PDB file of C-alpha atoms and ligand atoms in Angstrom:
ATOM      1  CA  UNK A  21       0.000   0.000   0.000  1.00 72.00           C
ATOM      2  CA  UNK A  22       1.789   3.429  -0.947  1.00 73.00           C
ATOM      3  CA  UNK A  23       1.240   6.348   1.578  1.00 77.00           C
ATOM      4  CA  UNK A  24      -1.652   9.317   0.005  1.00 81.00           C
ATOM      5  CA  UNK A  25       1.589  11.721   0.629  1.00 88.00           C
ATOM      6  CA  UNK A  26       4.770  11.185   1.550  1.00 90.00           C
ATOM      7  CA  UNK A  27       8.501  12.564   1.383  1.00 92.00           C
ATOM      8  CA  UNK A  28      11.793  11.413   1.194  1.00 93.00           C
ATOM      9  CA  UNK A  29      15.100  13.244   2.153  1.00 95.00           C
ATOM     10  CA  UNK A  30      18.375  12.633   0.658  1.00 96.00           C
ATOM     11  CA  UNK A  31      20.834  12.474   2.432  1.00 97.00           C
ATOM     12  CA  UNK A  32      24.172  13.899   1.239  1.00 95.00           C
ATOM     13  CA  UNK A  33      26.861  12.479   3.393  1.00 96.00           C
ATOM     14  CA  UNK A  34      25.959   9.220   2.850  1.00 96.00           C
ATOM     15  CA  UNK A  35      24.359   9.715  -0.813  1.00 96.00           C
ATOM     16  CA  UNK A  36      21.459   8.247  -0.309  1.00 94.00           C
ATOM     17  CA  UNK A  37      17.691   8.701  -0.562  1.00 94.00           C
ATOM     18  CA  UNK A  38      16.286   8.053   3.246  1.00 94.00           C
ATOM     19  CA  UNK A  39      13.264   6.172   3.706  1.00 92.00           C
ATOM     20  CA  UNK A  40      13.740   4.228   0.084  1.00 95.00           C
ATOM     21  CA  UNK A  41      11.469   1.688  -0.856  1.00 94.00           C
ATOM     22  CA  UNK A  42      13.913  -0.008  -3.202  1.00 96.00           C
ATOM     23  CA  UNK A  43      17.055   0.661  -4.619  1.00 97.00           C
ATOM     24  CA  UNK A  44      18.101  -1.008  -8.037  1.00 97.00           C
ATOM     25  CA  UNK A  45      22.032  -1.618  -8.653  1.00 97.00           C
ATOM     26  CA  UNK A  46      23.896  -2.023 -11.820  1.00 97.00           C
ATOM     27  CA  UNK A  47      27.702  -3.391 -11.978  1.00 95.00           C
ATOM     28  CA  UNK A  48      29.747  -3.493 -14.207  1.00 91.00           C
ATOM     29  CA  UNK A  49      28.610  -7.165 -15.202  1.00 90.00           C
ATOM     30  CA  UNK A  50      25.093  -6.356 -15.768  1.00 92.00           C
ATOM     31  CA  UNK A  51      26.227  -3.545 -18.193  1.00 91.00           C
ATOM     32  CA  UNK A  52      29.273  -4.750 -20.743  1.00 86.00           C
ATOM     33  CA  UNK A  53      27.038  -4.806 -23.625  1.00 91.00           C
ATOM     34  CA  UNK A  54      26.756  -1.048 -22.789  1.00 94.00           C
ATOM     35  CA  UNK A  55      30.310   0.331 -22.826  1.00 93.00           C
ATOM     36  CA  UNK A  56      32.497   0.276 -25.601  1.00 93.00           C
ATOM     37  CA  UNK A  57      35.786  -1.529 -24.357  1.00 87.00           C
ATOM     38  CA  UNK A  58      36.025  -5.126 -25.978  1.00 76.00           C
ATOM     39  CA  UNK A  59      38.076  -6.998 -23.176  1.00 76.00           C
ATOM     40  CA  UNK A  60      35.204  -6.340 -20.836  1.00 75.00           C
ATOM     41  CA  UNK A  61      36.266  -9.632 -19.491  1.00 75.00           C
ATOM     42  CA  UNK A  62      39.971  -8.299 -18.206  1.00 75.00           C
ATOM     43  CA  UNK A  63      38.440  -4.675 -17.466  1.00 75.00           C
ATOM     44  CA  UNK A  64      35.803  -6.828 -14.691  1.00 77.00           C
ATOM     45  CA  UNK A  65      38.741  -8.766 -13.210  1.00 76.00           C
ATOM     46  CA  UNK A  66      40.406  -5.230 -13.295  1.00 75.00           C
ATOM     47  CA  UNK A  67      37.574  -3.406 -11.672  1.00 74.00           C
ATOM     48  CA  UNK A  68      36.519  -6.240  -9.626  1.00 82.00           C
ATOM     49  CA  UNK A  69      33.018  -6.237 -10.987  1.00 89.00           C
ATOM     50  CA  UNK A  70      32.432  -2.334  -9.249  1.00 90.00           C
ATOM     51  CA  UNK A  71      29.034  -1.259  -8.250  1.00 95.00           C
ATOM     52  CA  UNK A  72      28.640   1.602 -11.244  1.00 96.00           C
ATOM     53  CA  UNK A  73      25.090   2.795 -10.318  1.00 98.00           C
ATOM     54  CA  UNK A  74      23.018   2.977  -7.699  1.00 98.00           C
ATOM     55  CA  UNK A  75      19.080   4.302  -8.226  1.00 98.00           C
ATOM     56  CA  UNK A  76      17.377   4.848  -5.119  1.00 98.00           C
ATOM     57  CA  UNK A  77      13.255   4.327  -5.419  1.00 96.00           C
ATOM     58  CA  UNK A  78      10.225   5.445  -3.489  1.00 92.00           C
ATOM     59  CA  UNK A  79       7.505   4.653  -5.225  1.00 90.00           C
ATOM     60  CA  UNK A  80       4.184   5.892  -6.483  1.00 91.00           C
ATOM     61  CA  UNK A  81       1.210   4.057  -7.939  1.00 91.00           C
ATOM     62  CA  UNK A  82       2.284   3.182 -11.917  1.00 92.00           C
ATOM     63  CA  UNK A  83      -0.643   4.771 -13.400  1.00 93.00           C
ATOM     64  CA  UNK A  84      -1.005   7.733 -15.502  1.00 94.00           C
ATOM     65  CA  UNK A  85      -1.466  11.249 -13.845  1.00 95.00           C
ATOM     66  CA  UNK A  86       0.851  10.085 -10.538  1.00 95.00           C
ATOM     67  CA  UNK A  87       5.144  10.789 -10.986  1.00 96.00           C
ATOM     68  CA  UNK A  88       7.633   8.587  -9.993  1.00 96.00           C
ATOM     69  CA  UNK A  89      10.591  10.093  -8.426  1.00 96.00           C
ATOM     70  CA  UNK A  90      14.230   8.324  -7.703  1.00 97.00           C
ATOM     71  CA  UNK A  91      17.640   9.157  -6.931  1.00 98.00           C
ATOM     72  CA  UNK A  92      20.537   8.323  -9.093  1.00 98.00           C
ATOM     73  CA  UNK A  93      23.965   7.975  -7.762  1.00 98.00           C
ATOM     74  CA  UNK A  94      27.094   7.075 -10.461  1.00 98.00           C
ATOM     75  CA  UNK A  95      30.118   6.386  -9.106  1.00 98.00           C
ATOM     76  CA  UNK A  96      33.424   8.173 -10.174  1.00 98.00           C
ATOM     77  CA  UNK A  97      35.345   6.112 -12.405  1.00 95.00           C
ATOM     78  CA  UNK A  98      35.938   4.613 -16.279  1.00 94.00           C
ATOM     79  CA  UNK A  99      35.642   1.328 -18.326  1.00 92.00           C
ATOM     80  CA  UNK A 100      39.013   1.509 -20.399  1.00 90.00           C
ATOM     81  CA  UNK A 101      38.591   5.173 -20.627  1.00 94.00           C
ATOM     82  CA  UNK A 102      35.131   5.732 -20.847  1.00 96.00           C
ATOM     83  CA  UNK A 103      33.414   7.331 -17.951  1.00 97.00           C
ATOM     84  CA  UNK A 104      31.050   5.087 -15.646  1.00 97.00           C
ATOM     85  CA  UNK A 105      28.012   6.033 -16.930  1.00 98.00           C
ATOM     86  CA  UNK A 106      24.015   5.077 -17.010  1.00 98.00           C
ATOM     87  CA  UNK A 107      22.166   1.973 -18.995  1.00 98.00           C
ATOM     88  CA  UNK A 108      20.160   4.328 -20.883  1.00 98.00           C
ATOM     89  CA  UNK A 109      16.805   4.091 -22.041  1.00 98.00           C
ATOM     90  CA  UNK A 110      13.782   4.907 -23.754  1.00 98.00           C
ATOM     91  CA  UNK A 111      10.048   5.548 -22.226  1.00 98.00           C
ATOM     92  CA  UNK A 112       7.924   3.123 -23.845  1.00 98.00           C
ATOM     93  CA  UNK A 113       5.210   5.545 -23.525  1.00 98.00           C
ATOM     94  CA  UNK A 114       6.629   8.187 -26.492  1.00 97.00           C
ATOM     95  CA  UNK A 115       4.749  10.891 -24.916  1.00 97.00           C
ATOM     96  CA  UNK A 116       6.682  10.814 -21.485  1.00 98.00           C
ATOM     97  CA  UNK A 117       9.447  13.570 -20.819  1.00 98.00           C
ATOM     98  CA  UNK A 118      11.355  13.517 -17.487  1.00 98.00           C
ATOM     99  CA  UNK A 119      13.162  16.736 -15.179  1.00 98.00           C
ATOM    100  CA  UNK A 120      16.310  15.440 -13.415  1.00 98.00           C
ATOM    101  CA  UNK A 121      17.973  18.119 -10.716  1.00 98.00           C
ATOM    102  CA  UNK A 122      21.565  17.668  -9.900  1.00 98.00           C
ATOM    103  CA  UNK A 123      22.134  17.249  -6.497  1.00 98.00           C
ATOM    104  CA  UNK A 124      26.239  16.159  -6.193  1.00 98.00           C
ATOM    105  CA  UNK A 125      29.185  16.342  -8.548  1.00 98.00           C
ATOM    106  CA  UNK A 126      28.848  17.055 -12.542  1.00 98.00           C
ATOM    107  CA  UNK A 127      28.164  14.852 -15.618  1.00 98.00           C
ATOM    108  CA  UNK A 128      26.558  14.795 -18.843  1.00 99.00           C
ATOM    109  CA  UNK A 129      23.027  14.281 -19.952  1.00 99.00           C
ATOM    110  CA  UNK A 130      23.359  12.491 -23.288  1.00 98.00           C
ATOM    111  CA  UNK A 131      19.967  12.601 -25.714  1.00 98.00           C
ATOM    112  CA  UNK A 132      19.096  10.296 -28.147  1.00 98.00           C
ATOM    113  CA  UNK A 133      16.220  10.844 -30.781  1.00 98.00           C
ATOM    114  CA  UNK A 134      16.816   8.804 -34.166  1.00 97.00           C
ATOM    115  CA  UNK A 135      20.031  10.105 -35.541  1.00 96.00           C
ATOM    116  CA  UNK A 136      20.017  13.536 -33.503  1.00 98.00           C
ATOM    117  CA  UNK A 137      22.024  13.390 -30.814  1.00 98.00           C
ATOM    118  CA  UNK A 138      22.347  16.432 -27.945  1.00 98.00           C
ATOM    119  CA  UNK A 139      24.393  16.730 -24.568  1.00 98.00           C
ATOM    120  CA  UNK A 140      23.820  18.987 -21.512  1.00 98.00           C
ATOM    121  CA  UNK A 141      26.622  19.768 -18.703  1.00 98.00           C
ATOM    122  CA  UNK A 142      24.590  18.758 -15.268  1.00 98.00           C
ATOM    123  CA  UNK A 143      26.040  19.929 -11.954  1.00 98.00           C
ATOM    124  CA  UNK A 144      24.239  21.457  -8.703  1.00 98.00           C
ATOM    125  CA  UNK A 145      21.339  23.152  -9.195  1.00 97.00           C
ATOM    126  CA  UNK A 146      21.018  22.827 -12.822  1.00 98.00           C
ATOM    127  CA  UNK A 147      17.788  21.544 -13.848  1.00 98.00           C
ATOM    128  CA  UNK A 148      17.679  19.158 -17.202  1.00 98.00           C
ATOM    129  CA  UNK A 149      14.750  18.470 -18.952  1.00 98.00           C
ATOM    130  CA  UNK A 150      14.163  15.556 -21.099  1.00 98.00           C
ATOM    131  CA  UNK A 151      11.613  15.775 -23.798  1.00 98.00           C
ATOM    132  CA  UNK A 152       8.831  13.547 -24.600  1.00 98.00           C
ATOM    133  CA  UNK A 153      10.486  10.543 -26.952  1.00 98.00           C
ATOM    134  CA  UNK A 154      14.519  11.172 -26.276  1.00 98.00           C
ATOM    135  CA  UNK A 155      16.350   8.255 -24.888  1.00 98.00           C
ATOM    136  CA  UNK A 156      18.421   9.534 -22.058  1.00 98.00           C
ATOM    137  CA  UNK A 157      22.082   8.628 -20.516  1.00 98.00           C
ATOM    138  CA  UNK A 158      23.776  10.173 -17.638  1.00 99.00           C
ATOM    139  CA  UNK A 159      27.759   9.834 -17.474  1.00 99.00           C
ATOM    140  CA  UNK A 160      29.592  11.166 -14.306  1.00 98.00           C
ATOM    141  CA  UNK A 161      32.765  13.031 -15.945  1.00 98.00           C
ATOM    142  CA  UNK A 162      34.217  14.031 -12.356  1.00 98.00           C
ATOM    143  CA  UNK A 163      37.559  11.854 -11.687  1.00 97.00           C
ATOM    144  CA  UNK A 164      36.601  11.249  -7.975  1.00 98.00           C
ATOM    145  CA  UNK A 165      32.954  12.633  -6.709  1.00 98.00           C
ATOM    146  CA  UNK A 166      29.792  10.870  -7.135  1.00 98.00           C
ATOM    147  CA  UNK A 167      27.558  12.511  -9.866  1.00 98.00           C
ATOM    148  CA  UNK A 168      24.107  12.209  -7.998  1.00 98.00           C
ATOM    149  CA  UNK A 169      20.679  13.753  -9.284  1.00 98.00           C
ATOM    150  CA  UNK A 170      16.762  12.799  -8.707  1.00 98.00           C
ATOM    151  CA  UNK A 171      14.397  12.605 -11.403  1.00 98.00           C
ATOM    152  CA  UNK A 172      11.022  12.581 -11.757  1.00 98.00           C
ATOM    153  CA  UNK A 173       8.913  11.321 -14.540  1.00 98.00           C
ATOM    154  CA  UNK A 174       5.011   9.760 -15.392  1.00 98.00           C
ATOM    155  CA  UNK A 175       4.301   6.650 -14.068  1.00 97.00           C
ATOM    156  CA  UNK A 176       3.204   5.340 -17.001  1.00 97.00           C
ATOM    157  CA  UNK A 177       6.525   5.805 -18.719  1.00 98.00           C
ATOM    158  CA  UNK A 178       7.345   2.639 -19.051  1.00 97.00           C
ATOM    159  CA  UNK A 179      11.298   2.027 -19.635  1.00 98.00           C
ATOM    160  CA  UNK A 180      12.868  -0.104 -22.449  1.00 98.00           C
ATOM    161  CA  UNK A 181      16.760  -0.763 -22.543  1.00 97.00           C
ATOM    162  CA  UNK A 182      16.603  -3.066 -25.295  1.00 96.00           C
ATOM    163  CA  UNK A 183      15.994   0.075 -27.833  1.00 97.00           C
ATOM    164  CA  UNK A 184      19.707   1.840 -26.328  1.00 95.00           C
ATOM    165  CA  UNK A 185      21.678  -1.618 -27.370  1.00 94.00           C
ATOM    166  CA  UNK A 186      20.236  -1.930 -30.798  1.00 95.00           C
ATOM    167  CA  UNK A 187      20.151   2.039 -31.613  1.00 95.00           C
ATOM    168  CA  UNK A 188      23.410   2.775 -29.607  1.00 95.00           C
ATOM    169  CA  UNK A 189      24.079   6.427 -28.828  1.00 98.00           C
ATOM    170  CA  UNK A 190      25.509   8.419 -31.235  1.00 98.00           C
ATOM    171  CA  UNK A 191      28.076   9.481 -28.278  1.00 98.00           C
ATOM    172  CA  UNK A 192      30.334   8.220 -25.560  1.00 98.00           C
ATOM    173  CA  UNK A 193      31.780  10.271 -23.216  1.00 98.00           C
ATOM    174  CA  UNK A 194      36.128   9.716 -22.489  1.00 98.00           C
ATOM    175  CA  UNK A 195      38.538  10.745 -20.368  1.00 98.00           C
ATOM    176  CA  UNK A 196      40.585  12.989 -21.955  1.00 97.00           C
ATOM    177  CA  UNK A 197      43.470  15.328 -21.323  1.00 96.00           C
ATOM    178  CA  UNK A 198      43.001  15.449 -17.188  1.00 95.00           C
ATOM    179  CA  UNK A 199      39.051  15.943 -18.412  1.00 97.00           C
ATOM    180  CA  UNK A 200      36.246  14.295 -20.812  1.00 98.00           C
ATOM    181  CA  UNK A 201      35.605  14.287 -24.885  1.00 98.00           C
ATOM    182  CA  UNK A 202      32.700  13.993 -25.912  1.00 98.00           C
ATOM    183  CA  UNK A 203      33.505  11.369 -29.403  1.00 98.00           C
ATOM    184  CA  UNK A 204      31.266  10.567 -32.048  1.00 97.00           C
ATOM    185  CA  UNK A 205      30.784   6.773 -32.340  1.00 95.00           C
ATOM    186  CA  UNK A 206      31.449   5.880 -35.872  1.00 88.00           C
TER     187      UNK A 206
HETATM  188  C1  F6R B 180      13.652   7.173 -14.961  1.00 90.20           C
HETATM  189  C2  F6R B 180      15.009   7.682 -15.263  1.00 90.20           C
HETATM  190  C3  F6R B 180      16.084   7.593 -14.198  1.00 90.20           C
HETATM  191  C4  F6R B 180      16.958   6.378 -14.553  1.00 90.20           C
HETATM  192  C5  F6R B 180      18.215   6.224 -13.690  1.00 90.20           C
HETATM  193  C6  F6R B 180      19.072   5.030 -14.101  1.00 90.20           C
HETATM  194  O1  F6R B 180      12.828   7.246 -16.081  1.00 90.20           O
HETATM  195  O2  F6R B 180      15.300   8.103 -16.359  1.00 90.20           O
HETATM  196  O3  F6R B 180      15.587   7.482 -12.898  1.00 90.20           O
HETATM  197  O4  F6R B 180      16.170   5.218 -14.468  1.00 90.20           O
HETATM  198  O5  F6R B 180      19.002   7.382 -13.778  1.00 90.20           O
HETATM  199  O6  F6R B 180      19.289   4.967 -15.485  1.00 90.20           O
HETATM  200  P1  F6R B 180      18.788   3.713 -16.340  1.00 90.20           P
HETATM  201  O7  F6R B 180      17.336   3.550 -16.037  1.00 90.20           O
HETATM  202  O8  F6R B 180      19.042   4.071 -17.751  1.00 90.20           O
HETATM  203  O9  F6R B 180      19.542   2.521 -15.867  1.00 90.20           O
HETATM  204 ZN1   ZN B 181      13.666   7.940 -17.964  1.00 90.20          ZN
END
């Protein structure tokens, strides 16, 4: 049964959300299809299989008019040079958009729509919004801070991965030069 009004409070020492209901992790096992190294293999033994992502959920009733909300918190760090960095997805429901706030740290917004591609700088305070039918990605470009922001979106959305493997993003996000590139994939 989900409480008629509730909140939640993050809590930035510990970057978490308080009073979750879930949270949802993704390693770097459940995500080598995503990055672009090929000795993903090596790179896990290397990394020893690190927690990339952690998204922190207190849920609302999935049905259209209510908004989910969750917190998102990447960890610093790269796949053979490419910053740690979100799944990605689509909402199945074309006519959902999304509004993330940056909480901790700075990364990238990366937006998908057939062959256009955009990218937005997120850091505190900055307010993204994602329009209706984009696929989204979030990459944390900072070298040692947790990028952390919370998002809210319909809860009919709907969310389909599948749709970022077989239309990959037209960008990935490196380190580069003490900082990040932002390189076209070819
Ligand atoms: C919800 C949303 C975010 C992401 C989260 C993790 O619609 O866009 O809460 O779910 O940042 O990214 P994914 O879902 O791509 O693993
Ligand atoms: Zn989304």
């Amino acid at each position: 049964k989900i409480e008629a009004g509730f909140f939640t409070v993050f809590n930035r020492q510990e970057n978490i959300l308080e009073n979750y209901d879930h949270y949802e992790e993704r390693k770097l096992s459940d995500m080598h299809r995503y990055f672009a190294a090929e000795d993903i293999r090596q790179q896990m033994a290397l990394a020893n299989n690190e927690v990339i992502y952690r998204v922190y959920k207190k849920t609302a009733p999935l049905i259209a008019g209510e908004l989910e909300q969750a917190v998102t918190v990447i960890n610093p760090g790269q796949v053979n040079g490419e910053f740690f960095m979100t799944k990605g997805h689509y909402h199945i429901n074309e006519k959902c958009s999304e509004v993330f706030f940056t909480l901790k740290g700075e990364g990238l917004l990366l937006l998908q729509k057939g062959q256009e591609t955009k990218w937005l700088e997120m850091k505190p305070d900055v307010i993204t919004y994602i329009p209706a039918g984009w696929g989204h990605r979030t990459i944390n470009t900072s070298l040692s801070e947790p990028f952390v922001f919370i998002a809210f979106w319909p809860a009919n959305a709907g969310h389909n991965y599948q749709k970022s493997l077989d239309e990959p993003f037209g960008r990935r996000v490196f380190f580069y030069n003490g900082s990040y590139i932002v390189s076209k994939v070819l």
